[in-house]
CSV table of N, CA and C in Angstrom, one decimal:
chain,number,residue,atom,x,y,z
A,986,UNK,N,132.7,86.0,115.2
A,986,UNK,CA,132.4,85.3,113.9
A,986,UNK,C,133.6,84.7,113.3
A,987,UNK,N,133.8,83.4,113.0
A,987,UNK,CA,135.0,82.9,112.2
A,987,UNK,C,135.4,83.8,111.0
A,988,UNK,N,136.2,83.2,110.1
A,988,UNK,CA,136.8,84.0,109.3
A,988,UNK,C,136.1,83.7,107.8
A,989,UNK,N,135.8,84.3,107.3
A,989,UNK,CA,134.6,84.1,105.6
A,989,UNK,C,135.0,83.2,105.1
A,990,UNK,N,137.0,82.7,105.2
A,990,UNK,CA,137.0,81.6,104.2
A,990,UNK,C,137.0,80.0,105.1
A,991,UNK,N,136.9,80.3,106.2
A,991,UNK,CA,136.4,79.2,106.7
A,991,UNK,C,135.1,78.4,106.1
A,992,UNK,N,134.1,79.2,105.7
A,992,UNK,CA,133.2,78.7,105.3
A,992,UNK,C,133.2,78.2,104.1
A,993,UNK,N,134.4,78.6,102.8
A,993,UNK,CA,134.8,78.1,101.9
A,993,UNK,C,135.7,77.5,101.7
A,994,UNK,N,136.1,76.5,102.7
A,994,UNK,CA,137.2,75.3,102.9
A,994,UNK,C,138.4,76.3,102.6
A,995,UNK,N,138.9,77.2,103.4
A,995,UNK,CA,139.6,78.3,103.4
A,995,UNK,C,140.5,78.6,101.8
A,996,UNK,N,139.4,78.8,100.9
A,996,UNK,CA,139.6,79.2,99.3
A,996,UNK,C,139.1,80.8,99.8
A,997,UNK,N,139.9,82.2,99.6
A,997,UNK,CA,139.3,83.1,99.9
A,997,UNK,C,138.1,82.9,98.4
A,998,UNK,N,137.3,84.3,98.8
A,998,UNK,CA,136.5,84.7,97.8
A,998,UNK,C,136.0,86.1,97.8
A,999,UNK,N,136.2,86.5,97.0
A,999,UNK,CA,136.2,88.6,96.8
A,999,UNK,C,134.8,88.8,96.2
A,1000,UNK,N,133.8,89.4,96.9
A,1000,UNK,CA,132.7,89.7,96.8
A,1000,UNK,C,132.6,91.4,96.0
A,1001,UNK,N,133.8,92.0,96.6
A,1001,UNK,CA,133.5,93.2,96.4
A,1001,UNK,C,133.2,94.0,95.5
A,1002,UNK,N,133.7,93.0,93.7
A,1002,UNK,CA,133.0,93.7,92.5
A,1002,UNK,C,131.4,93.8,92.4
A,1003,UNK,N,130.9,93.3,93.7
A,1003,UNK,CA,129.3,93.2,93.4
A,1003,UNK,C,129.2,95.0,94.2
A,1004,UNK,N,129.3,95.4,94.7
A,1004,UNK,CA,129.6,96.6,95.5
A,1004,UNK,C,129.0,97.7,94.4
A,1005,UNK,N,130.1,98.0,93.5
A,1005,UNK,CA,129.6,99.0,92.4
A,1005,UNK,C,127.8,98.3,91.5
A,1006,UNK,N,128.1,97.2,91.5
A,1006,UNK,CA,126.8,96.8,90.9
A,1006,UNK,C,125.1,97.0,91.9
A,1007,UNK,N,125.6,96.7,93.2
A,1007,UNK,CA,125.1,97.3,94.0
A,1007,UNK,C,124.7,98.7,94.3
A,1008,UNK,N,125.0,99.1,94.4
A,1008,UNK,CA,124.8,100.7,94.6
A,1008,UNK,C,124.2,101.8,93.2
A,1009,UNK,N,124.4,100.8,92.0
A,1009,UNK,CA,123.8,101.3,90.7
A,1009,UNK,C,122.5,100.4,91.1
A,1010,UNK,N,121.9,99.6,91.0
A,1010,UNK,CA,120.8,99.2,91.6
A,1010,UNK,C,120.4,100.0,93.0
A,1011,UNK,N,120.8,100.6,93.9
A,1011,UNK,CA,120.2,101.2,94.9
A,1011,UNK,C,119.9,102.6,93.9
A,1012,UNK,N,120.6,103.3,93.1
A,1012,UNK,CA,119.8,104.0,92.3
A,1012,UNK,C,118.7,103.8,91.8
A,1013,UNK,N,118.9,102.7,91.2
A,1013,UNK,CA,117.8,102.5,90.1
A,1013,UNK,C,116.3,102.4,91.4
A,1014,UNK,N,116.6,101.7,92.3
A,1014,UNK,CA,115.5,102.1,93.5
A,1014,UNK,C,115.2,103.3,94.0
A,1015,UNK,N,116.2,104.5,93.9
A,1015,UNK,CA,115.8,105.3,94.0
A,1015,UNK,C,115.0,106.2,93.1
A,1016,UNK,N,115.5,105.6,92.0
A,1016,UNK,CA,114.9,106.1,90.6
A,1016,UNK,C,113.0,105.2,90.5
A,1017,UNK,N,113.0,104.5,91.0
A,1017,UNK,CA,111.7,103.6,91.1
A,1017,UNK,C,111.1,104.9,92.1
A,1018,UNK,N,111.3,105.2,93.2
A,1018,UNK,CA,110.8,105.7,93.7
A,1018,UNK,C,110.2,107.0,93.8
A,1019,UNK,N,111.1,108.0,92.8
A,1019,UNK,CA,110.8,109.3,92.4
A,1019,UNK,C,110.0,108.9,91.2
A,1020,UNK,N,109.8,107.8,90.3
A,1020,UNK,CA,108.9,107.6,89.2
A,1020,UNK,C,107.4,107.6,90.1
A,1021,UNK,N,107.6,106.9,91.3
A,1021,UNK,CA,106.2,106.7,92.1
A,1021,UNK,C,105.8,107.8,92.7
A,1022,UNK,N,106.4,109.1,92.8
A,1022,UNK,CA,106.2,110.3,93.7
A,1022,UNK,C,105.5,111.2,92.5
A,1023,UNK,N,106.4,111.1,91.4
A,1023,UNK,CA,105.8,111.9,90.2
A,1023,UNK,C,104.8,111.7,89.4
A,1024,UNK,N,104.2,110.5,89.8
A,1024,UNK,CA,103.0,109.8,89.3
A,1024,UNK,C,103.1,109.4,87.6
A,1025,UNK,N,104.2,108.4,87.5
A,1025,UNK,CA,104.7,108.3,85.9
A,1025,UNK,C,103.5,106.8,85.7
A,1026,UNK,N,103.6,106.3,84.5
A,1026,UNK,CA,103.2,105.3,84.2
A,1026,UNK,C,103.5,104.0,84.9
A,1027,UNK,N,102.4,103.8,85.1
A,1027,UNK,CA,102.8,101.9,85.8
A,1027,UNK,C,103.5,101.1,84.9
A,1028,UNK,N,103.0,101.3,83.9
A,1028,UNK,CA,103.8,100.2,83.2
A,1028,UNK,C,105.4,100.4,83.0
A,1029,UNK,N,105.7,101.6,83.0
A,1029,UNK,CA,107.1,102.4,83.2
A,1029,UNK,C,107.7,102.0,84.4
A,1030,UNK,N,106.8,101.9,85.5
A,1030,UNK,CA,107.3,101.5,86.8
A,1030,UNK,C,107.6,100.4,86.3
A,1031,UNK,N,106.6,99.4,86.4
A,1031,UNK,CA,106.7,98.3,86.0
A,1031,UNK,C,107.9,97.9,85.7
A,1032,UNK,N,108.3,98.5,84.0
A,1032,UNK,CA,109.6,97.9,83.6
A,1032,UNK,C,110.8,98.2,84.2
A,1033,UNK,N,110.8,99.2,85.1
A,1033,UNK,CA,112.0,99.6,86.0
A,1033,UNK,C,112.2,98.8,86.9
A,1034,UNK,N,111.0,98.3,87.6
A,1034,UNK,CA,110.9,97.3,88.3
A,1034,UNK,C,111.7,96.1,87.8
A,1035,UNK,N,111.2,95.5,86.9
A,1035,UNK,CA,112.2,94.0,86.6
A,1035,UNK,C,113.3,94.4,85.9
A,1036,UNK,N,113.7,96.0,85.6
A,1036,UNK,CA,115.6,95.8,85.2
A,1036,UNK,C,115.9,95.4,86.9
A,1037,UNK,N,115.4,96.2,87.7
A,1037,UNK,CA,116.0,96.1,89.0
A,1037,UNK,C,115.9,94.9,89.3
A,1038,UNK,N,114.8,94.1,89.2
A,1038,UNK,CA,114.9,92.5,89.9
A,1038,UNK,C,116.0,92.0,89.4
A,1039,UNK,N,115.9,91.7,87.7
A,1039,UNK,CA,116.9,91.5,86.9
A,1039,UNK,C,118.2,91.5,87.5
A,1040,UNK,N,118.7,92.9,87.8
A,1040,UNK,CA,119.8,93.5,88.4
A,1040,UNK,C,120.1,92.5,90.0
A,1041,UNK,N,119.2,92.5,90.4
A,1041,UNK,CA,119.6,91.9,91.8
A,1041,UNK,C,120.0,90.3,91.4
A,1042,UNK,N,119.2,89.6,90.5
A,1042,UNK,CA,119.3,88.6,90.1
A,1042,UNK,C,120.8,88.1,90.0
A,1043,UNK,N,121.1,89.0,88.9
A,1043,UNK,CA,123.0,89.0,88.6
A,1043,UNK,C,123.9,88.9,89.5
A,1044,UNK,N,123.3,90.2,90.6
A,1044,UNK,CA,124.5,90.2,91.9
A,1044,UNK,C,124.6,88.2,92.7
A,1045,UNK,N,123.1,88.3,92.8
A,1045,UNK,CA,122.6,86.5,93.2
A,1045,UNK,C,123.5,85.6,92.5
A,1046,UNK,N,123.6,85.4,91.2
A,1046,UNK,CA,124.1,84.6,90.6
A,1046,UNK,C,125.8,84.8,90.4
A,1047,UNK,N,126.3,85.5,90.3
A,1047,UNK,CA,127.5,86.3,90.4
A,1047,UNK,C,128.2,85.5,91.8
A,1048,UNK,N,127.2,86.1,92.8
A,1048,UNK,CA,128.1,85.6,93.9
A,1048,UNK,C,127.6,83.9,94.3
A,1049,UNK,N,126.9,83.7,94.1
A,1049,UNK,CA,126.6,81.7,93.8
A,1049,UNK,C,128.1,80.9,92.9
A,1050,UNK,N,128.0,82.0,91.8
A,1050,UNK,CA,128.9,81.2,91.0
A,1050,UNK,C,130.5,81.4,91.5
A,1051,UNK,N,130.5,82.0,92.2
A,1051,UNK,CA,132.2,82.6,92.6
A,1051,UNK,C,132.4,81.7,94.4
A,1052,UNK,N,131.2,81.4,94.9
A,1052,UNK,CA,130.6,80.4,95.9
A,1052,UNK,C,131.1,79.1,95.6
A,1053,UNK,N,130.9,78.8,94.2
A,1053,UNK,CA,130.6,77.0,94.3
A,1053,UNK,C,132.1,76.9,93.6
A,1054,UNK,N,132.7,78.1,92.6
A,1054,UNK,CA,134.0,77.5,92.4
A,1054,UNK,C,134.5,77.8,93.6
A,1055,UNK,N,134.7,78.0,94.6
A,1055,UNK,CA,135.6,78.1,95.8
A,1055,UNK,C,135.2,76.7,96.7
A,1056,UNK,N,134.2,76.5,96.4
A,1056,UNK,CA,133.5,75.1,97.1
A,1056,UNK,C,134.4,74.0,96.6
A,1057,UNK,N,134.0,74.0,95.3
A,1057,UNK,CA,134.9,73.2,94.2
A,1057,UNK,C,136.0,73.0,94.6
A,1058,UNK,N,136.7,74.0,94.0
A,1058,UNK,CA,138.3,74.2,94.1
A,1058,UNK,C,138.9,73.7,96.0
A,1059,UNK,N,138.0,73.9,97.3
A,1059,UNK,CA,138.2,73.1,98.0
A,1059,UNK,C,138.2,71.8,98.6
A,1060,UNK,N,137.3,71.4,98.0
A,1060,UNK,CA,136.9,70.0,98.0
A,1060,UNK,C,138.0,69.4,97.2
A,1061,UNK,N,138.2,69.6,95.7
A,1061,UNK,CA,139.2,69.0,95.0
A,1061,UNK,C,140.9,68.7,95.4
A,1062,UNK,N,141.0,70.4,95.7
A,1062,UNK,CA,142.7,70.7,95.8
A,1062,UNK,C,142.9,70.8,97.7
A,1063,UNK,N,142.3,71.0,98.1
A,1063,UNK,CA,142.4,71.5,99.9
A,1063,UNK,C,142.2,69.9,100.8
A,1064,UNK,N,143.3,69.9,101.8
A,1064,UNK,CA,143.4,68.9,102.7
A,1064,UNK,C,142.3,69.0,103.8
A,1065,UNK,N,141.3,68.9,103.5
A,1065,UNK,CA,140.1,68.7,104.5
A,1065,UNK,C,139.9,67.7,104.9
A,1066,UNK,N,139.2,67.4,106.5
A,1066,UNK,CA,138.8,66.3,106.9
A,1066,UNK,C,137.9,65.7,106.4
A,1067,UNK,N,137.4,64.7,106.2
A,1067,UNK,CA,136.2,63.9,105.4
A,1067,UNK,C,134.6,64.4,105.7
A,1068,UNK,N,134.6,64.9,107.2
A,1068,UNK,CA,133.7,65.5,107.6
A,1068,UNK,C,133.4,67.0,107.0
A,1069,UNK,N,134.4,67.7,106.8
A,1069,UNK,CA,134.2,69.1,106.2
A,1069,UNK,C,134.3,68.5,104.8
A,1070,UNK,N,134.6,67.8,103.8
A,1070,UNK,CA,134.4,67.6,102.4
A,1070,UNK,C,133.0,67.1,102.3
A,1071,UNK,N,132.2,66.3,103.2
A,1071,UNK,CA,130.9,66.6,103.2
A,1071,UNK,C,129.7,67.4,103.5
A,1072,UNK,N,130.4,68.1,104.0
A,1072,UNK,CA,129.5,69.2,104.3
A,1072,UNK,C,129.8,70.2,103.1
A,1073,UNK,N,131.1,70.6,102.5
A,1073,UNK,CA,130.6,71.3,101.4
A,1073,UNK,C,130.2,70.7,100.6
A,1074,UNK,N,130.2,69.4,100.5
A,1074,UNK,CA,129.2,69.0,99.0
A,1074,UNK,C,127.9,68.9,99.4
A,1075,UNK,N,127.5,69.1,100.9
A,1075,UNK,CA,126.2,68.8,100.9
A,1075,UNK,C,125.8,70.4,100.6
A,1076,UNK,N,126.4,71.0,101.0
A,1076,UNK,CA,126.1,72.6,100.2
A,1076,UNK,C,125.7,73.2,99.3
A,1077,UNK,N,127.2,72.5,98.1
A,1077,UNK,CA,126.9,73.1,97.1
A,1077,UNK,C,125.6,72.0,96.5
A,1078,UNK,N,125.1,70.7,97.0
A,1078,UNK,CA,123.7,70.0,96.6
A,1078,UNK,C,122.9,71.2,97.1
A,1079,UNK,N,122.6,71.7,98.1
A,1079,UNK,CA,122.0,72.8,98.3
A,1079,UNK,C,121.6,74.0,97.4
A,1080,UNK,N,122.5,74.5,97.5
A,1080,UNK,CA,122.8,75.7,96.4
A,1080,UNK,C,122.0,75.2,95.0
A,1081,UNK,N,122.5,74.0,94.1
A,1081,UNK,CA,122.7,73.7,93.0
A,1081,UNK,C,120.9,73.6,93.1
A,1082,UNK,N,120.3,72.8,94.3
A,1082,UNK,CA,119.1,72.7,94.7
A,1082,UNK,C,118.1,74.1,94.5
A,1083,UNK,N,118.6,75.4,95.0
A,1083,UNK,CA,117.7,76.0,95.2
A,1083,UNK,C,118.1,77.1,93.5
A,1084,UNK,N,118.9,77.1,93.1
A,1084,UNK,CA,118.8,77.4,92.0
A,1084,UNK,C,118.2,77.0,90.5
A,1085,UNK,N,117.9,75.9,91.3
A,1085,UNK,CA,117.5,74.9,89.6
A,1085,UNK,C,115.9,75.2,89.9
């Protein structure tokens, strides 16, 4: 497999504060889970349910946003060939695409 920052016109990018956020959301699914074992309220599930989506959402967006400034910041400042400066802008059109 190449190297991660290849993919981001070699701008590293540190994913790993999503880690702790992660793993409090694997709680909170395990917490979803024991509400469904103990037979609690749906609508309780329910709401635990969309903190968690909620939660995943953040980690999504978090790492999109720390994505497209490294996209950015290589396209702008990094000596890429014309071929690789189009392909990350066709990207981050991508990206910008499935978020909107």
């Amino acid at each position: 497999m190449s190297d991660p920052d290849d993919r981001h016109g070699g701008v590293a990018v540190d994913h790993t504060r999503q880690l702790s956020r992660l793993r409090r959301i694997e709680g909170q699914v395990r917490g979803l889970q024991q509400m469904i074992e103990t037979g609690r309220y749906c609508v309780d599930v329910s709401h635990q349910t969309d903190a968690v989506i909620a939660a995943l959402r953040r980690v999504q967006s978090d790492m999109l946003r720390d994505h497209m400034q490294a996209l950015v910041q290589a396209v702008l400042t990094g000596d890429l060939p014309e071929q690789e400066r189009r392909r990350l802008a066709d990207e981050m059109g991508r990206l910008v695409a499935k978020v909107v």
